[in-house]
Amino acid sequence: MATLELRGVRKTYGTGEVVKGVDLSIKDREFVVFVGPSGCGKSTLLRMIAGLEEISAGELLIDGVRANEIPPDERELAMVFQSYALYPHMTVAGNMGFALKMAGKPKAEIAAKVAQAARILQLEALLDRRPKMLSGGQRQRVAIGRAIVRNPKCFLFDEPLSNLDAALRVQMRTEIAKLHQELEATMVYVTHDQVEAMTMADRIVVLNGGRVEQVGAPLELYRNPASKFVAGFIGSPRMNMLEVAVAGHDGAAVRLTLPGGESLAVPARDALVKTGARVTLGLRPESLNLADDGALRGKVEVVEHLGAEMLVHVRTPQDDLLIIKAPDEARIHPNQTVGIGINPARSCLFGEDGLALILRVDALA
Amino acid sequence: MQRSFLSRLTGLAAWFAALLIAFPIIWMLVTAFKTERAAIAVPPLLIFKPVLGSFAAATAQTGYLSFALNSIIVSLGATLFAVIIAFPAAYAMAFRPGRHTQGLLIWMLSTKMLPPVGALVPVYLIYRDVGLLDTRTGLIILNMLMNLPLVIWMLFSFFKDIPAAILEAALVDGVNTRQQMQHLLLPLAAPGIASTALLSIILAWNESFWSINLTAAHAGTLAAFITRFSQPEGLFWAKLSAASVLAVAPVLLFGSLTQRHLVRGLTFGAVK
Ligand SMILES: Nc1ncnc2c1ncn2[C@@H]1O[C@H](COP(=O)(O)OP(=O)(O)O)[C@@H](O)[C@H]1O
Ligand SMILES: [Mg+2]
């Protein structure tokens, strides 16, 4: 039940600027994920929204009202911390009801709200326990429960799952996504894990060095990364990158010269791609296939069998490493020489400044 | 074999060191049970018939209880006010540090390096003019001010051990600063606050310089009580020892009862 708007938001510590002008508009009930490598300013940005850090420059609007000067306890947001930050001397019920009690809400109302949150989060059996006696996943649930009892305008999550083991992380991921649908609340979620971002977000904000690299729906970012950084960050395994030269234009396509001298035509309508330029060709692992008559050849280094598919790591004679995603089969072995076919339809081109050279029309299709 | 010998040796050394440190106290205790004549015997008597005469003499003339009461009131009062003032100060320094916090902490400790005698004359004159000479209030204020740097430091380091995220979570949840202090900080730091208070009580109890110089008959603490038995002539060692035992016994007892807390406090919260 809240919209957030950031206008040229900056954060300076001493002499260093760690958030360098972020413009972003978050819609009501949207699930927005801030993703980026460690130290890129995600937490700082989230903490500025919460009011825990002062905004050095720019403006934050909550529901259209300037909020820079509103203290955190009056912003009506809720935050879930990476460390859970539970009150160690209170029971689970005490933790969840504390804010309501401090706000002077009647006992019956608090009990009802706590019971409701406990039901949603399956904490009913644990209400009398202290945090010390809970597992990581249960603590995480209590932290979320503490946030939802207040019915806040907006939820802020700072890497809430990074202290959990892999299996629990997957489970909590879907639970938080489900919670988002049930509560119909605006959520801002910070993570360094692109898988979390891809699976949970309505919209992803990719941050790098305190700047927004790209904002978009998960698939949009996957298919149409605005920069080499986003292309490399989103998607696992990473996008393959080849340094190539532009040989010329062929109507709706550009002809590229691959590192080994092979030629490849890539659909591109953009005049930005100048003949003779050195560019980077980005190819997702699924855009490559194993084909004896493929454009490239290379030696298999590693085969990762995933059951339905496999990841084949191939070293080309030019020492480029390519990862190919293909249907799993037993006949591929390390040290074997294979041919690699390229499906150019989903390829990306990046200029020397790292920015995408092709704006794809099919990105959202 | 060799290791057990070595550990026995270090054990022996530890006992020796402990004995050396405790010797004055032990000797004082022994002397207190002697007669005045036995107390100055050379060589010192190790075997003697213990008598309680010195204790009787020490308490009879002087009103030991009123001095003891002053000590209790001054040490508890000074500690109470020091903790009340230090609590919000340490909160601000631990959780809302500013550019000058670190410098302020160092500066506060540095005030402990000023020799008290340097401040004696101005403090004496001020106290005389405002009528605080020989009052418990005056001693409480001085002891409170003297302990404040240490109390702030200790509370600060105990607060530092509490994850800031706990208070931040409460803050975002709409819990105001006073409620955070009362319902989160106070219970979470309670063991640390207790250690700090214990140390402050002991320091105030043992404080003698100001007590001796600023009090007379009315507000004197046990430190002042002891000095009454040191006379320029006559035999007074046994009585002085008995008075000293009476002065330090309560705090020694108190200290040994709360030893566990004190050790925690003195390690400045480093041991969890
Ligand atoms: N209180 C602070 N003082 C100085 N630098 C800070 C402070 N907090 C964070 N930083 C710096 O700001 C940058 C961004 O930090 P943060 O927002 O925590 O990154 P992220 O959450 O993306 O990992 C980091 O380089 C970090 O060192
Ligand atoms: Mg972070």
XYZ file of C-alpha atoms and ligand atoms in Angstrom:
665
model
C 0.000 0.000 0.000
C 2.862 2.299 -0.766
C 4.817 3.777 -3.585
C 8.452 4.727 -3.264
C 10.315 7.173 -5.397
C 14.012 7.920 -5.395
C 15.239 11.033 -7.144
C 18.974 11.427 -7.597
C 19.644 9.763 -4.237
C 23.284 9.861 -3.163
C 25.233 8.744 -0.123
C 28.628 10.060 0.856
C 30.754 8.680 3.694
C 33.552 11.094 4.485
C 35.077 11.668 1.076
C 33.820 8.549 -0.682
C 30.542 8.417 -2.548
C 29.011 4.942 -2.265
C 25.597 5.637 -3.842
C 26.048 7.819 -6.880
C 22.667 9.162 -7.895
C 19.858 6.617 -8.029
C 16.565 7.388 -9.746
C 13.878 4.789 -9.290
C 10.150 4.599 -9.014
C 8.594 1.655 -7.174
C 4.912 0.996 -7.708
C 2.368 -0.033 -5.124
C 2.489 -3.786 -4.402
C 5.539 -4.247 -6.541
C 8.306 -6.713 -5.595
C 11.544 -4.976 -6.458
C 14.917 -6.645 -5.969
C 18.206 -4.738 -5.664
C 20.942 -7.041 -6.867
C 24.651 -6.500 -7.336
C 28.042 -7.631 -6.120
C 29.031 -7.169 -2.503
C 29.882 -3.566 -1.640
C 27.928 -1.988 -4.506
C 25.701 0.002 -2.149
C 22.545 -2.141 -1.984
C 22.288 -2.119 1.800
C 23.122 1.560 1.987
C 20.320 2.329 -0.450
C 17.846 0.187 1.490
C 18.898 1.739 4.794
C 18.337 5.196 3.356
C 14.798 4.155 2.422
C 14.314 2.843 5.988
C 15.710 6.064 7.421
C 18.624 4.339 9.154
C 21.098 6.284 7.028
C 20.828 9.923 6.174
C 20.323 10.754 2.500
C 23.339 12.885 1.486
C 21.679 14.332 -1.597
C 18.523 13.770 -3.607
C 15.027 13.013 -2.522
C 13.012 10.048 -1.242
C 9.245 10.113 -1.591
C 6.970 7.675 0.204
C 3.433 7.758 -1.172
C 4.367 10.928 -3.001
C 5.481 12.768 0.144
C 9.089 13.816 0.707
C 10.406 11.537 3.441
C 14.073 12.574 3.802
C 13.407 14.199 7.158
C 10.855 11.705 8.497
C 12.510 9.661 11.283
C 12.578 5.878 10.789
C 10.064 5.183 13.551
C 7.479 7.286 11.741
C 7.924 5.908 8.222
C 5.644 2.911 8.819
C 7.957 0.532 7.023
C 9.238 -2.816 8.238
C 12.693 -4.223 7.756
C 14.033 -7.760 7.919
C 17.764 -7.955 8.609
C 20.337 -10.475 7.422
C 21.202 -11.233 11.056
C 17.457 -11.461 11.927
C 18.107 -9.029 14.816
C 15.625 -10.783 17.116
C 15.293 -9.586 20.713
C 17.174 -12.365 22.535
C 15.461 -11.828 25.902
C 11.914 -12.176 24.565
C 9.922 -15.186 23.406
C 8.806 -15.595 19.814
C 5.422 -14.127 20.725
C 7.155 -11.313 22.625
C 9.324 -10.551 19.625
C 6.390 -10.379 17.255
C 4.191 -8.352 19.582
C 6.835 -5.947 20.888
C 6.272 -3.086 18.464
C 2.509 -3.261 18.931
C 2.912 -3.265 22.698
C 5.171 -0.221 22.527
C 2.587 1.488 20.343
C 0.084 0.974 23.166
C -2.211 -1.425 21.304
C -4.681 -3.398 23.440
C -3.534 -6.848 24.608
C -6.315 -8.695 22.777
C -5.464 -7.045 19.489
C -1.767 -7.871 19.889
C -2.548 -11.502 20.694
C -4.808 -11.796 17.654
C -2.233 -10.240 15.304
C 0.563 -12.424 16.664
C -1.594 -15.534 16.346
C -2.457 -14.655 12.771
C 1.171 -14.074 11.803
C 2.182 -17.291 13.561
C -0.400 -19.182 11.547
C 0.803 -17.751 8.240
C 4.420 -18.559 9.099
C 3.770 -21.895 10.864
C 5.229 -20.675 14.136
C 2.270 -21.586 16.359
C 4.140 -24.342 18.199
C 7.125 -22.101 18.916
C 5.476 -19.010 20.392
C 6.910 -19.532 23.890
C 10.482 -20.222 22.820
C 13.423 -17.862 22.989
C 15.336 -17.103 19.761
C 18.336 -19.065 21.071
C 16.249 -22.241 20.916
C 15.256 -21.816 17.252
C 16.900 -22.974 14.038
C 18.070 -20.462 11.434
C 14.988 -20.959 9.306
C 12.679 -20.517 12.283
C 14.476 -17.330 13.358
C 14.069 -16.030 9.854
C 10.336 -16.696 10.063
C 10.084 -14.877 13.381
C 11.860 -11.886 11.857
C 9.347 -11.873 9.016
C 6.497 -12.365 11.487
C 7.688 -9.378 13.456
C 7.459 -7.361 10.256
C 4.006 -8.489 9.191
C 2.129 -7.991 12.481
C 2.467 -4.247 12.050
C 0.830 -4.270 8.654
C 3.485 -1.906 7.288
C 3.266 0.164 4.145
C 6.271 -1.521 2.701
C 8.659 -4.370 3.556
C 12.403 -3.966 3.267
C 14.548 -7.113 3.200
C 18.337 -6.999 3.470
C 19.754 -10.349 2.322
C 17.329 -12.226 4.572
C 18.246 -15.676 3.266
C 22.016 -15.532 3.035
C 22.557 -17.174 6.438
C 20.446 -20.200 5.554
C 21.570 -23.425 3.919
C 20.809 -23.979 0.246
C 17.702 -26.157 0.588
C 16.094 -23.857 3.144
C 16.913 -20.868 0.985
C 14.935 -22.305 -1.914
C 11.988 -23.034 0.370
C 11.996 -19.574 2.009
C 12.267 -17.994 -1.425
C 8.940 -19.404 -2.465
C 7.433 -18.613 0.939
C 8.379 -14.965 0.679
C 7.033 -14.826 -2.861
C 3.776 -16.366 -1.620
C 3.670 -13.913 1.258
C 3.997 -11.075 -1.213
C 0.909 -12.260 -3.046
C -1.072 -12.805 0.163
C -0.202 -9.506 1.802
C -0.410 -7.443 -1.364
C 2.347 -5.241 0.009
C 5.173 -3.367 -1.612
C 8.449 -5.181 -1.050
C 12.034 -4.109 -1.636
C 14.469 -6.975 -1.396
C 18.251 -6.793 -1.405
C 20.415 -9.731 -2.428
C 23.749 -10.479 -4.064
C 22.299 -13.708 -5.430
C 21.022 -13.304 -8.975
C 18.985 -16.513 -8.699
C 16.962 -14.973 -5.850
C 16.510 -11.863 -7.929
C 15.392 -13.775 -11.009
C 12.958 -16.024 -9.161
C 11.285 -13.477 -6.893
C 11.284 -10.079 -8.540
C 8.634 -8.251 -10.471
C 11.430 -5.900 -11.350
C 15.159 -6.156 -10.797
C 17.440 -3.191 -10.169
C 21.031 -4.137 -10.983
C 23.490 -2.004 -9.027
C 27.196 -1.700 -9.697
C 29.576 0.588 -7.861
C 26.775 2.736 -6.461
C 25.055 3.221 -9.817
C 22.005 1.622 -11.377
C 23.161 -0.476 -14.323
C 19.702 -1.521 -15.448
C 16.125 -1.788 -14.242
C 13.755 -4.323 -15.714
C 11.731 -7.501 -15.429
C 13.854 -10.632 -14.891
C 13.444 -11.943 -18.427
C 14.047 -8.533 -19.922
C 17.375 -8.344 -18.109
C 18.235 -11.876 -19.120
C 17.476 -11.415 -22.771
C 18.353 -7.805 -23.246
C 21.103 -6.789 -20.838
C 21.977 -3.130 -21.181
C 25.640 -3.702 -20.435
C 28.322 -6.343 -20.312
C 28.147 -6.122 -16.500
C 24.453 -7.024 -16.378
C 24.953 -9.746 -18.986
C 27.681 -11.306 -16.870
C 25.867 -10.899 -13.570
C 22.426 -12.203 -14.507
C 22.180 -15.844 -15.520
C 23.958 -18.957 -14.356
C 26.213 -20.210 -15.748
C 27.498 -16.868 -16.944
C 27.044 -15.602 -20.466
C 29.967 -16.533 -22.737
C 31.916 -13.523 -23.993
C 34.004 -13.479 -27.188
C 36.091 -10.582 -28.464
C 35.136 -10.185 -32.136
C 35.504 -7.696 -34.994
C 32.712 -6.216 -37.131
C 33.362 -7.243 -40.737
C 30.404 -5.456 -42.328
C 26.649 -5.069 -42.602
C 24.296 -7.408 -44.445
C 20.896 -5.757 -44.492
C 19.367 -6.584 -41.110
C 22.465 -8.328 -39.860
C 26.079 -7.567 -39.046
C 28.860 -9.898 -40.080
C 31.325 -10.632 -37.315
C 34.770 -12.163 -37.470
C 35.183 -14.600 -34.569
C 38.521 -14.975 -32.731
C 39.471 -17.989 -34.884
C 38.661 -16.145 -38.116
C 35.248 -17.772 -38.618
C 32.397 -15.584 -39.812
C 29.031 -15.176 -38.107
C 26.000 -13.091 -39.021
C 24.064 -11.598 -36.102
C 20.711 -9.871 -36.578
C 21.067 -6.187 -35.720
C 19.240 -3.189 -37.031
C 21.364 -0.732 -35.248
C 23.708 1.627 -37.008
C 25.794 1.847 -33.802
C 27.702 -1.219 -34.945
C 30.427 0.257 -37.128
C 32.437 -1.801 -39.603
C 35.925 -2.510 -38.250
C 34.947 -1.957 -34.588
C 36.142 -4.363 -31.891
C 33.089 -5.559 -30.019
C 32.177 -8.244 -27.503
C 29.796 -10.987 -28.566
C 27.728 -12.386 -25.703
C 26.236 -15.860 -26.067
C 24.111 -17.579 -23.411
C 25.081 -21.231 -22.795
C 21.729 -22.306 -24.268
C 22.461 -20.349 -27.482
C 25.321 -22.747 -28.144
C 24.921 -26.368 -29.132
C 27.110 -29.346 -29.811
C 27.197 -29.857 -33.571
C 29.887 -31.610 -35.579
C 29.431 -29.084 -38.383
C 29.380 -26.106 -35.961
C 31.102 -22.799 -36.608
C 33.648 -23.336 -33.817
C 35.699 -26.245 -32.562
C 37.281 -26.853 -29.204
C 38.439 -29.353 -26.631
C 36.134 -30.447 -23.816
C 37.585 -29.634 -20.381
C 34.771 -30.484 -17.996
C 31.316 -32.013 -18.292
C 28.768 -31.227 -15.573
C 25.844 -33.643 -15.722
C 22.675 -32.164 -14.276
C 20.383 -35.014 -15.336
C 18.098 -33.368 -17.838
C 20.856 -31.142 -19.178
C 24.585 -30.927 -19.034
C 27.071 -28.090 -19.016
C 30.035 -28.672 -21.281
C 33.104 -26.486 -20.759
C 35.004 -26.217 -24.041
C 38.365 -24.508 -24.615
C 38.786 -23.103 -28.142
C 42.180 -23.001 -29.902
C 42.203 -19.226 -29.164
C 41.987 -20.066 -25.429
C 38.427 -18.804 -24.986
C 36.349 -20.860 -22.552
C 32.796 -21.522 -23.690
C 30.099 -23.151 -21.591
C 27.434 -24.987 -23.549
C 24.106 -26.084 -22.156
C 22.846 -29.151 -23.981
C 20.521 -32.120 -23.404
C 22.361 -34.536 -21.141
C 23.978 -37.468 -22.868
C 26.771 -39.790 -22.002
C 28.819 -39.602 -25.168
C 30.707 -36.379 -24.314
C 33.990 -36.818 -22.433
C 36.807 -34.541 -21.326
C 39.666 -34.062 -23.840
C 37.327 -34.874 -26.715
C 37.214 -32.368 -29.592
C 33.716 -31.125 -30.376
C 32.074 -28.776 -32.832
C 30.001 -25.890 -31.498
C 27.001 -24.449 -33.265
C 25.840 -20.901 -32.574
C 22.239 -19.694 -32.567
C 22.745 -16.003 -33.301
C 19.120 -14.977 -32.668
C 19.637 -14.419 -28.923
C 23.174 -13.087 -29.036
C 24.241 -9.763 -27.544
C 26.811 -7.252 -28.742
C 28.679 -4.857 -26.467
C 30.865 -1.930 -27.455
C 34.222 -1.079 -25.974
C 32.500 0.998 -23.241
C 30.672 -2.151 -22.100
C 27.242 -0.927 -23.206
C 24.906 -3.027 -25.347
C 24.955 -2.198 -29.057
C 21.753 -3.963 -30.037
C 18.386 -3.077 -28.608
C 16.406 -6.174 -29.240
C 12.812 -5.971 -30.369
C 12.054 -9.493 -29.217
C 13.243 -8.917 -25.656
C 9.785 -9.031 -24.156
C 8.276 -11.575 -26.546
C 56.089 -36.194 34.264
C 58.050 -33.090 33.317
C 54.853 -31.227 32.523
C 53.326 -31.961 35.901
C 56.506 -30.711 37.563
C 56.358 -27.505 35.499
C 52.717 -26.924 36.260
C 53.387 -27.523 39.960
C 56.185 -24.963 39.769
C 53.961 -22.328 38.145
C 51.280 -23.121 40.693
C 53.767 -22.502 43.456
C 54.858 -19.220 41.863
C 51.225 -18.112 41.603
C 50.649 -18.826 45.283
C 53.763 -16.909 46.190
C 52.690 -13.890 44.122
C 49.212 -13.980 45.615
C 50.664 -14.124 49.123
C 52.947 -11.195 48.383
C 50.022 -9.103 47.137
C 47.797 -10.087 50.038
C 50.512 -9.731 52.660
C 49.725 -6.156 53.808
C 46.063 -7.064 54.237
C 46.919 -10.256 56.100
C 49.411 -8.420 58.321
C 46.836 -5.730 59.015
C 44.344 -8.400 59.997
C 46.859 -10.076 62.272
C 47.908 -6.807 63.897
C 44.292 -5.870 64.585
C 44.040 -8.789 66.976
C 47.154 -7.858 68.945
C 47.577 -5.597 71.899
C 49.296 -2.259 71.222
C 52.448 -3.528 72.909
C 52.487 -6.787 70.916
C 51.922 -4.859 67.712
C 55.256 -3.048 67.906
C 57.301 -5.975 69.227
C 60.607 -6.618 67.422
C 61.004 -9.186 66.006
C 57.295 -9.266 65.021
C 55.302 -11.799 66.974
C 53.816 -14.565 64.884
C 52.360 -16.467 67.804
C 50.317 -14.449 70.251
C 47.068 -14.519 72.118
C 44.435 -12.741 69.976
C 42.461 -10.023 71.740
C 39.508 -7.932 70.589
C 40.554 -4.893 72.624
C 41.642 -2.844 69.609
C 38.284 -3.298 67.921
C 36.508 -2.258 71.047
C 38.719 0.805 71.361
C 38.309 1.715 67.704
C 34.518 1.565 67.758
C 33.997 2.969 71.220
C 35.316 6.484 70.847
C 34.424 7.326 67.302
C 31.023 6.271 66.126
C 32.114 3.740 63.535
C 28.538 3.236 62.368
C 27.997 6.821 61.307
C 31.181 6.694 59.204
C 30.091 3.401 57.714
C 26.691 4.830 56.902
C 28.358 7.762 55.135
C 30.466 5.342 53.096
C 27.383 3.402 52.067
C 25.388 6.479 51.151
C 28.237 8.121 49.256
C 29.288 5.043 47.284
C 25.748 4.007 46.397
C 24.635 7.570 45.660
C 27.637 8.393 43.511
C 27.204 5.120 41.595
C 23.490 5.611 41.064
C 23.903 9.080 39.610
C 26.954 8.090 37.566
C 25.032 5.224 35.937
C 21.971 7.400 35.324
C 24.089 10.009 33.560
C 26.371 7.525 31.788
C 23.568 5.362 30.380
C 22.260 7.829 27.776
C 25.792 9.098 27.127
C 27.059 5.596 26.378
C 23.949 4.908 24.288
C 24.636 7.928 22.115
C 28.310 7.054 21.751
C 27.707 3.380 20.961
C 24.738 3.650 18.638
C 24.796 7.182 17.255
C 28.504 7.899 17.027
C 29.496 11.229 15.560
C 32.753 12.552 14.242
C 33.956 13.477 17.736
C 32.867 10.383 19.659
C 36.236 8.650 19.611
C 38.072 11.796 20.646
C 35.570 12.444 23.418
C 36.098 8.970 24.851
C 39.857 9.403 24.918
C 39.522 12.867 26.430
C 37.292 11.566 29.195
C 39.836 8.953 30.171
C 42.608 11.533 30.062
C 40.885 13.503 32.818
C 41.734 10.593 35.101
C 45.398 11.447 34.642
C 45.063 14.817 36.338
C 46.413 14.551 39.877
C 43.492 15.281 42.228
C 45.689 17.420 44.413
C 45.928 19.897 41.537
C 42.205 20.487 41.822
C 42.085 20.475 45.610
C 42.328 24.191 46.256
C 39.742 25.315 43.677
C 37.347 22.523 44.646
C 37.847 23.348 48.339
C 37.106 27.030 47.765
C 34.054 26.322 45.616
C 32.729 23.822 48.139
C 33.310 26.277 50.971
C 31.435 29.035 49.131
C 28.454 26.897 48.149
C 28.329 25.139 51.495
C 29.211 21.638 50.329
C 32.160 21.133 52.680
C 31.651 18.180 54.985
C 28.399 17.139 53.305
C 27.466 13.787 51.827
C 26.032 15.608 48.802
C 29.415 17.137 48.145
C 31.156 13.771 48.333
C 28.523 12.133 46.155
C 29.018 14.794 43.487
C 32.810 14.417 43.548
C 32.796 10.634 43.500
C 30.195 10.632 40.779
C 32.289 12.954 38.619
C 35.420 10.951 39.259
C 33.823 7.641 38.323
C 31.856 8.977 35.385
C 34.582 8.505 32.736
C 35.106 4.881 33.729
C 31.381 4.188 33.992
C 30.751 5.681 30.557
C 33.637 3.697 29.087
C 32.437 0.442 30.558
C 28.804 0.941 29.567
C 29.982 2.014 26.120
C 31.925 -1.199 25.626
C 29.055 -3.328 26.935
C 26.635 -1.549 24.603
C 29.053 -2.099 21.734
C 28.598 -5.834 22.255
C 24.885 -5.534 21.526
C 24.233 -5.810 17.779
C 23.106 -2.425 16.479
C 20.637 -4.216 14.201
C 18.525 -5.135 17.247
C 17.926 -1.480 18.049
C 17.591 -0.605 14.372
C 14.930 -3.268 13.927
C 13.011 -1.749 16.827
C 13.499 1.756 15.465
C 12.088 0.877 12.054
C 9.222 -0.858 13.870
C 8.257 2.467 15.420
C 9.824 1.935 18.853
C 11.147 5.244 20.151
C 14.491 5.886 21.796
C 13.237 5.866 25.380
C 11.419 2.567 24.813
C 14.522 1.087 23.184
C 16.585 2.048 26.214
C 14.077 0.748 28.708
C 12.923 -2.463 27.056
C 15.925 -3.521 24.993
C 19.148 -1.926 26.158
C 18.516 -2.125 29.885
C 17.661 -5.853 30.020
C 20.266 -6.812 27.411
C 23.070 -4.899 29.101
C 21.954 -5.711 32.648
C 24.952 -7.933 33.502
C 27.313 -5.281 32.190
C 25.529 -2.516 34.056
C 25.751 -4.585 37.232
C 29.507 -5.110 36.824
C 29.983 -1.427 36.153
C 27.963 -0.429 39.193
C 29.884 -2.859 41.415
C 33.207 -1.425 40.345
C 31.976 2.114 40.804
C 30.737 1.302 44.329
C 34.115 -0.161 45.262
C 36.038 2.785 43.822
C 33.832 5.266 45.654
C 34.115 3.249 48.872
C 37.895 3.246 48.632
C 38.200 6.907 47.686
C 40.146 8.630 50.445
C 41.777 11.781 49.138
C 38.648 13.907 48.841
C 36.974 12.325 51.810
C 39.896 13.134 54.104
C 40.335 16.662 52.775
C 36.745 17.809 52.441
C 34.998 16.245 55.402
C 35.148 16.596 59.146
C 32.826 15.174 61.766
C 29.638 15.104 59.754
C 30.112 13.498 56.358
C 33.336 11.536 56.870
C 33.523 8.116 55.265
C 35.444 5.114 56.539
C 38.583 6.410 54.838
C 38.432 9.446 57.104
C 37.641 7.160 60.019
C 40.972 5.357 59.619
C 43.011 8.547 59.715
C 41.700 9.362 63.191
C 43.825 6.558 64.604
C 47.094 7.677 63.145
C 48.564 9.861 65.877
C 51.870 11.700 66.075
C 52.745 9.961 69.352
C 51.635 7.048 71.488
C 50.875 3.506 70.493
C 48.220 3.250 67.828
C 49.183 0.448 65.384
C 46.752 -2.132 66.689
C 43.863 0.339 66.848
C 44.715 1.637 63.365
C 44.765 -1.909 62.029
C 41.477 -2.704 63.699
C 39.920 0.433 62.203
C 41.297 -0.439 58.791
C 39.892 -3.939 59.014
C 36.531 -2.479 59.908
C 36.766 -0.093 56.949
C 37.784 -2.593 54.274
C 35.886 -5.626 55.546
C 32.514 -4.629 54.048
C 33.984 -3.920 50.623
C 36.171 -7.034 50.673
C 33.146 -9.119 51.507
C 31.098 -7.344 48.867
C 33.861 -7.810 46.308
C 34.285 -11.511 46.950
C 30.538 -12.111 46.780
C 30.317 -10.374 43.400
C 33.658 -11.548 42.073
C 32.273 -13.199 38.965
C 30.509 -10.016 37.864
C 33.554 -7.938 38.654
C 35.876 -10.014 36.516
C 33.449 -9.679 33.659
C 33.317 -5.942 34.177
C 37.050 -5.495 34.378
C 37.606 -7.305 31.106
C 35.426 -4.577 29.589
C 32.982 -6.986 28.047
C 35.676 -8.737 26.045
C 34.649 -12.092 27.512
C 31.197 -13.138 26.452
N 29.382 3.537 7.848
C 30.155 3.477 6.748
N 31.252 4.261 6.639
C 32.034 4.212 5.538
N 31.804 3.418 4.492
C 30.730 2.623 4.516
C 29.846 2.607 5.644
N 28.860 1.719 5.402
C 29.122 1.197 4.182
N 30.231 1.742 3.636
C 30.805 1.431 2.319
O 29.821 1.631 1.362
C 29.907 0.658 0.344
C 28.563 0.011 0.137
O 28.238 -0.746 1.270
P 26.904 -1.602 1.336
O 25.748 -0.735 0.994
O 26.873 -2.278 2.640
O 27.140 -2.665 0.179
P 26.295 -3.972 -0.174
O 25.145 -4.065 0.746
O 25.903 -3.797 -1.587
O 27.239 -5.110 -0.018
C 30.995 -0.314 0.763
O 32.149 -0.038 0.009
C 31.208 -0.025 2.217
O 32.549 -0.216 2.546
Mg 24.706 -5.533 2.253
